[in-house]
Amino acid sequence: MTIERLLQLSEQFEALQGNDRVKDLEAALIFRRDEVSDFESAVYDPFICLILQGGKDVHIGNNSVSLAQGDTLLISHALPVLAKITEASPEKPYRALVFSVDLGILRSLYEEMGEQISDVGATSALVASPADPTYMEPMMRYLELMDAPLDAKVLGPMIVKEIHFRLLMSPVGRMLRSLFLVDSHASRIATAISEIRSSFRETLVMGDLAQIVGMSPSSFHEHFKTVTGTTPLQYQKDLRLSEARGLLMKGGLSVSAVAYDVGYESPTHFSREYSRKFGVSPKNHLTLA
């Protein structure tokens, strides 16, 4: 019954998004689509996504997951992904409940629990599994606060902390538990991702990046791929192409200007890689702007 109740609450909550009435419940977002879609490119920051209705496919590097009602998707590191809605209609739209994962809250919880946290180790930054009632129940209570603004202001942050605790201790939270271990591979890759994102337009020097995170180039490459499902160079390329797609769809710049803006030295090279990733040339997306 929890999924059905969350679906019901999500319909009410969606109607209030952007309203002052739910300003203290900003940790939650309802995402809805009334029709299936082609693959779309986006950079996902850490979040947990609970599919309430419909279906979705998500791809990052070598990792691919298909999600249906009652499934959870956890993203522990910022990832450039391709995603498409596979099941949706006006009568029965795709609907998902998305909670931002606050690494500050997780870090505070980790410090409180210390050595009591166990079962850490290598896993992917993208994990899908059936939803766990331990975090679904507080999610439900969080949405129910929309009918009580004062309760939302006072109790909302407490429930958000509870959701993070339940998530951290759940089976899908293994990567999150590893993330805060001092010098863990997960934490070092998170540092590398931050470095790449802050300078994705610049030439990536693998040795320099490996040195920053305190790993040998071969070890860095191996663990980066284990965590993200892709290589550092491909990760940077995906960031560039995702940014380029957004610029093209917005309009106002030529294909060549966009290529240079995201860090390519050759518009021809850019067009070739763009077409390979999205299945159409950048000119096609520019036409749609």
CSV table of C-alpha atoms in Angstrom, one decimal:
chain,number,residue,atom,x,y,z
A,1,MET,CA,0.0,0.0,0.0
A,2,THR,CA,2.9,2.3,0.5
A,3,ILE,CA,3.5,2.9,-3.2
A,4,GLU,CA,-0.2,3.6,-3.8
A,5,ARG,CA,-0.2,6.1,-0.9
A,6,LEU,CA,3.0,7.8,-2.1
A,7,LEU,CA,1.4,8.0,-5.6
A,8,GLN,CA,-1.7,9.6,-4.2
A,9,LEU,CA,0.4,12.1,-2.1
A,10,SER,CA,2.7,12.9,-5.1
A,11,GLU,CA,-0.3,14.0,-7.2
A,12,GLN,CA,-1.3,16.4,-4.4
A,13,PHE,CA,2.3,17.5,-3.8
A,14,GLU,CA,2.9,18.2,-7.5
A,15,ALA,CA,0.0,20.6,-7.6
A,16,LEU,CA,1.7,22.6,-4.8
A,17,GLN,CA,5.3,22.6,-6.1
A,18,GLY,CA,6.5,26.2,-6.2
A,19,ASN,CA,3.8,27.3,-3.7
A,20,ASP,CA,4.8,28.9,-0.4
A,21,ARG,CA,2.8,26.3,1.3
A,22,VAL,CA,5.5,23.7,0.7
A,23,LYS,CA,8.5,26.0,0.8
A,24,ASP,CA,9.9,24.0,3.7
A,25,LEU,CA,9.6,20.7,1.9
A,26,GLU,CA,12.1,21.5,-0.9
A,27,ALA,CA,14.1,18.2,-0.4
A,28,ALA,CA,11.4,16.4,-2.4
A,29,LEU,CA,10.5,16.8,-6.1
A,30,ILE,CA,7.8,15.2,-8.1
A,31,PHE,CA,8.9,14.5,-11.7
A,32,ARG,CA,6.1,13.7,-14.2
A,33,ARG,CA,6.0,12.9,-17.9
A,34,ASP,CA,2.8,12.2,-19.9
A,35,GLU,CA,4.5,10.4,-22.8
A,36,VAL,CA,7.5,8.2,-23.5
A,37,SER,CA,10.7,10.0,-24.6
A,38,ASP,CA,13.8,9.5,-26.6
A,39,PHE,CA,17.1,9.3,-24.7
A,40,GLU,CA,17.9,12.7,-23.1
A,41,SER,CA,21.3,13.7,-21.7
A,42,ALA,CA,21.7,15.2,-18.2
A,43,VAL,CA,24.1,15.4,-15.3
A,44,TYR,CA,22.6,13.7,-12.2
A,45,ASP,CA,23.8,15.0,-8.9
A,46,PRO,CA,23.5,12.6,-5.9
A,47,PHE,CA,19.8,11.7,-5.4
A,48,ILE,CA,17.4,8.9,-4.7
A,49,CYS,CA,14.6,8.4,-7.2
A,50,LEU,CA,11.5,6.2,-6.4
A,51,ILE,CA,9.4,5.2,-9.4
A,52,LEU,CA,5.8,5.6,-8.4
A,53,GLN,CA,4.3,4.9,-11.8
A,54,GLY,CA,5.5,4.1,-15.3
A,55,GLY,CA,9.0,3.1,-16.4
A,56,LYS,CA,12.5,4.5,-17.2
A,57,ASP,CA,15.8,3.4,-18.6
A,58,VAL,CA,19.1,5.0,-17.5
A,59,HIS,CA,22.5,4.5,-19.0
A,60,ILE,CA,26.0,5.6,-17.9
A,61,GLY,CA,29.1,4.1,-19.5
A,62,ASN,CA,28.8,0.3,-19.2
A,63,ASN,CA,26.0,0.5,-16.7
A,64,SER,CA,22.4,0.3,-17.8
A,65,VAL,CA,19.3,-0.1,-15.6
A,66,SER,CA,15.6,-0.4,-16.4
A,67,LEU,CA,13.2,0.9,-13.7
A,68,ALA,CA,9.5,0.1,-13.1
A,69,GLN,CA,7.0,1.0,-10.4
A,70,GLY,CA,8.3,0.3,-7.0
A,71,ASP,CA,12.0,0.5,-8.0
A,72,THR,CA,14.6,2.8,-6.6
A,73,LEU,CA,17.5,4.5,-8.3
A,74,LEU,CA,20.4,5.8,-6.2
A,75,ILE,CA,23.1,8.1,-7.6
A,76,SER,CA,26.0,8.6,-5.2
A,77,HIS,CA,28.3,10.6,-7.4
A,78,ALA,CA,27.6,13.2,-10.1
A,79,LEU,CA,27.1,11.3,-13.3
A,80,PRO,CA,26.4,12.3,-16.9
A,81,VAL,CA,23.7,10.0,-18.0
A,82,LEU,CA,21.4,9.1,-20.9
A,83,ALA,CA,17.8,8.4,-19.7
A,84,LYS,CA,14.5,7.9,-21.4
A,85,ILE,CA,10.9,7.4,-20.2
A,86,THR,CA,9.7,4.0,-21.4
A,87,GLU,CA,6.2,3.8,-20.0
A,88,ALA,CA,3.9,6.8,-19.8
A,89,SER,CA,0.6,8.2,-21.1
A,90,PRO,CA,-1.7,11.1,-20.3
A,91,GLU,CA,-4.1,8.7,-18.6
A,92,LYS,CA,-1.2,7.0,-16.6
A,93,PRO,CA,1.8,9.4,-16.6
A,94,TYR,CA,5.3,8.5,-15.5
A,95,ARG,CA,5.7,9.8,-12.0
A,96,ALA,CA,8.7,9.7,-9.7
A,97,LEU,CA,9.5,11.0,-6.3
A,98,VAL,CA,13.0,12.5,-6.2
A,99,PHE,CA,15.0,13.3,-3.0
A,100,SER,CA,18.3,15.1,-3.2
A,101,VAL,CA,21.0,13.3,-1.3
A,102,ASP,CA,22.7,15.8,1.0
A,103,LEU,CA,26.3,14.7,1.5
A,104,GLY,CA,26.6,17.0,4.4
A,105,ILE,CA,23.8,15.2,6.3
A,106,LEU,CA,25.3,11.8,5.4
A,107,ARG,CA,28.7,13.0,6.6
A,108,SER,CA,27.2,14.1,9.9
A,109,LEU,CA,25.4,10.8,10.4
A,110,TYR,CA,28.6,8.9,9.5
A,111,GLU,CA,30.6,10.8,12.1
A,112,GLU,CA,27.9,10.1,14.7
A,113,MET,CA,27.9,6.4,14.1
A,114,GLY,CA,31.6,5.9,13.4
A,115,GLU,CA,32.7,2.3,13.6
A,116,GLN,CA,29.1,1.1,13.9
A,117,ILE,CA,28.9,1.4,10.1
A,118,SER,CA,29.8,-1.8,8.3
A,119,ASP,CA,29.5,-3.5,5.0
A,120,VAL,CA,31.3,-1.0,2.8
A,121,GLY,CA,33.2,-1.8,-0.3
A,122,ALA,CA,33.4,-1.3,-4.1
A,123,THR,CA,30.1,-0.9,-5.9
A,124,SER,CA,28.7,1.3,-8.6
A,125,ALA,CA,27.7,5.0,-8.2
A,126,LEU,CA,24.5,4.0,-9.9
A,127,VAL,CA,22.4,1.4,-8.1
A,128,ALA,CA,18.9,0.2,-8.8
A,129,SER,CA,16.8,-2.1,-6.6
A,130,PRO,CA,13.3,-2.6,-5.3
A,131,ALA,CA,12.4,0.2,-2.9
A,132,ASP,CA,12.9,-0.5,0.8
A,133,PRO,CA,10.0,0.2,3.2
A,134,THR,CA,12.5,1.6,5.8
A,135,TYR,CA,13.0,4.8,3.7
A,136,MET,CA,9.7,4.7,1.9
A,137,GLU,CA,7.8,5.2,5.1
A,138,PRO,CA,9.5,8.4,6.2
A,139,MET,CA,9.2,9.7,2.6
A,140,MET,CA,5.5,9.2,3.0
A,141,ARG,CA,5.4,11.1,6.3
A,142,TYR,CA,7.5,13.9,4.7
A,143,LEU,CA,4.9,14.4,1.9
A,144,GLU,CA,2.1,14.3,4.4
A,145,LEU,CA,3.5,17.5,6.0
A,146,MET,CA,2.2,19.5,3.0
A,147,ASP,CA,-1.1,19.9,4.9
A,148,ALA,CA,0.6,21.3,8.0
A,149,PRO,CA,3.1,24.2,7.2
A,150,LEU,CA,4.2,24.6,10.8
A,151,ASP,CA,4.9,20.9,11.1
A,152,ALA,CA,6.8,21.0,7.8
A,153,LYS,CA,9.0,23.8,9.1
A,154,VAL,CA,9.8,22.1,12.4
A,155,LEU,CA,9.6,18.4,11.6
A,156,GLY,CA,10.6,18.4,7.9
A,157,PRO,CA,14.4,18.6,8.6
A,158,MET,CA,14.2,15.8,11.1
A,159,ILE,CA,12.4,13.5,8.7
A,160,VAL,CA,15.0,14.4,6.0
A,161,LYS,CA,17.7,13.3,8.4
A,162,GLU,CA,15.8,10.1,9.0
A,163,ILE,CA,15.5,9.4,5.3
A,164,HIS,CA,19.2,9.9,4.9
A,165,PHE,CA,19.9,7.6,7.9
A,166,ARG,CA,17.6,4.8,6.5
A,167,LEU,CA,19.2,5.2,3.1
A,168,LEU,CA,22.7,5.1,4.5
A,169,MET,CA,21.9,1.8,6.3
A,170,SER,CA,19.9,0.2,3.5
A,171,PRO,CA,21.3,-2.3,1.0
A,172,VAL,CA,21.5,0.3,-1.7
A,173,GLY,CA,23.5,2.6,0.6
A,174,ARG,CA,26.7,0.6,0.4
A,175,MET,CA,28.5,3.1,-1.8
A,176,LEU,CA,27.3,5.9,0.4
A,177,ARG,CA,28.8,4.2,3.4
A,178,SER,CA,32.1,3.7,1.5
A,179,LEU,CA,32.1,7.4,0.4
A,180,PHE,CA,33.0,8.7,3.8
A,181,LEU,CA,35.8,6.3,4.7
A,182,VAL,CA,39.0,8.2,4.9
A,183,ASP,CA,41.0,7.5,1.7
A,184,SER,CA,38.4,5.1,0.3
A,185,HIS,CA,38.3,4.7,-3.4
A,186,ALA,CA,34.8,6.1,-3.5
A,187,SER,CA,35.9,9.3,-1.8
A,188,ARG,CA,38.9,9.7,-4.0
A,189,ILE,CA,36.8,9.2,-7.2
A,190,ALA,CA,34.4,11.8,-5.8
A,191,THR,CA,37.3,14.2,-5.6
A,192,ALA,CA,38.4,13.4,-9.1
A,193,ILE,CA,34.8,14.0,-10.4
A,194,SER,CA,34.8,17.4,-8.8
A,195,GLU,CA,38.1,18.3,-10.4
A,196,ILE,CA,36.8,17.1,-13.9
A,197,ARG,CA,33.5,19.0,-13.6
A,198,SER,CA,35.2,22.2,-12.6
A,199,SER,CA,37.5,22.2,-15.6
A,200,PHE,CA,35.8,19.9,-18.2
A,201,ARG,CA,36.6,22.3,-21.0
A,202,GLU,CA,40.4,21.9,-20.4
A,203,THR,CA,42.7,19.1,-21.6
A,204,LEU,CA,42.5,16.2,-19.1
A,205,VAL,CA,46.0,15.0,-18.0
A,206,MET,CA,45.5,11.6,-16.4
A,207,GLY,CA,48.7,11.7,-14.4
A,208,ASP,CA,48.0,15.0,-12.8
A,209,LEU,CA,44.5,13.9,-11.9
A,210,ALA,CA,45.7,10.6,-10.4
A,211,GLN,CA,48.3,12.5,-8.4
A,212,ILE,CA,45.7,14.9,-7.0
A,213,VAL,CA,43.7,12.0,-5.6
A,214,GLY,CA,46.8,10.1,-4.5
A,215,MET,CA,46.6,7.1,-6.8
A,216,SER,CA,48.7,5.6,-9.5
A,217,PRO,CA,47.4,6.3,-13.1
A,218,SER,CA,46.5,2.6,-13.6
A,219,SER,CA,44.8,2.3,-10.2
A,220,PHE,CA,42.9,5.5,-10.7
A,221,HIS,CA,41.7,4.5,-14.1
A,222,GLU,CA,40.5,1.1,-12.8
A,223,HIS,CA,38.7,2.5,-9.8
A,224,PHE,CA,37.1,5.4,-11.7
A,225,LYS,CA,35.6,2.9,-14.1
A,226,THR,CA,34.4,0.6,-11.3
A,227,VAL,CA,32.6,3.5,-9.6
A,228,THR,CA,31.2,5.4,-12.5
A,229,GLY,CA,31.0,2.7,-15.2
A,230,THR,CA,33.1,4.8,-17.6
A,231,THR,CA,36.6,6.1,-18.0
A,232,PRO,CA,37.8,9.6,-16.9
A,233,LEU,CA,38.2,10.7,-20.5
A,234,GLN,CA,34.8,9.4,-21.5
A,235,TYR,CA,33.3,11.0,-18.4
A,236,GLN,CA,34.8,14.4,-19.5
A,237,LYS,CA,33.5,13.8,-23.0
A,238,ASP,CA,30.0,13.1,-21.8
A,239,LEU,CA,30.1,16.3,-19.7
A,240,ARG,CA,31.1,18.3,-22.7
A,241,LEU,CA,28.5,16.8,-25.0
A,242,SER,CA,25.7,17.2,-22.4
A,243,GLU,CA,26.6,20.8,-22.0
A,244,ALA,CA,26.7,21.2,-25.8
A,245,ARG,CA,23.3,19.7,-26.2
A,246,GLY,CA,21.9,22.2,-23.8
A,247,LEU,CA,23.5,25.1,-25.6
A,248,LEU,CA,22.3,23.9,-29.0
A,249,MET,CA,18.7,23.4,-27.8
A,250,LYS,CA,18.8,26.9,-26.2
A,251,GLY,CA,19.8,28.4,-29.6
A,252,GLY,CA,21.8,31.6,-30.3
A,253,LEU,CA,25.1,29.9,-31.1
A,254,SER,CA,26.4,28.1,-34.2
A,255,VAL,CA,27.6,24.5,-34.0
A,256,SER,CA,31.2,25.7,-34.3
A,257,ALA,CA,30.8,28.2,-31.5
A,258,VAL,CA,29.3,25.5,-29.2
A,259,ALA,CA,32.1,23.1,-30.1
A,260,TYR,CA,34.7,25.6,-29.0
A,261,ASP,CA,32.7,26.7,-26.0
A,262,VAL,CA,32.7,23.2,-24.5
A,263,GLY,CA,36.4,22.6,-25.1
A,264,TYR,CA,36.7,21.0,-28.6
A,265,GLU,CA,39.5,22.2,-30.8
A,266,SER,CA,37.8,20.9,-34.0
A,267,PRO,CA,34.1,21.4,-34.9
A,268,THR,CA,34.4,18.4,-37.2
A,269,HIS,CA,35.6,16.2,-34.3
A,270,PHE,CA,32.8,17.6,-32.1
A,271,SER,CA,30.1,16.8,-34.7
A,272,ARG,CA,31.4,13.3,-35.1
A,273,GLU,CA,31.3,12.5,-31.4
A,274,TYR,CA,28.0,14.3,-30.9
A,275,SER,CA,26.4,12.3,-33.6
A,276,ARG,CA,27.8,9.1,-32.2
A,277,LYS,CA,26.3,9.8,-28.7
A,278,PHE,CA,22.9,11.2,-29.6
A,279,GLY,CA,22.2,9.6,-33.0
A,280,VAL,CA,21.8,12.9,-34.8
A,281,SER,CA,24.2,15.6,-35.9
A,282,PRO,CA,24.4,18.8,-33.7
A,283,LYS,CA,22.8,20.7,-36.6
A,284,ASN,CA,19.6,18.7,-36.1
A,285,HIS,CA,19.4,19.8,-32.4
A,286,LEU,CA,20.2,23.4,-33.4
A,287,THR,CA,17.3,23.3,-35.9
A,288,LEU,CA,15.0,22.3,-33.0
A,289,ALA,CA,15.9,25.3,-30.9
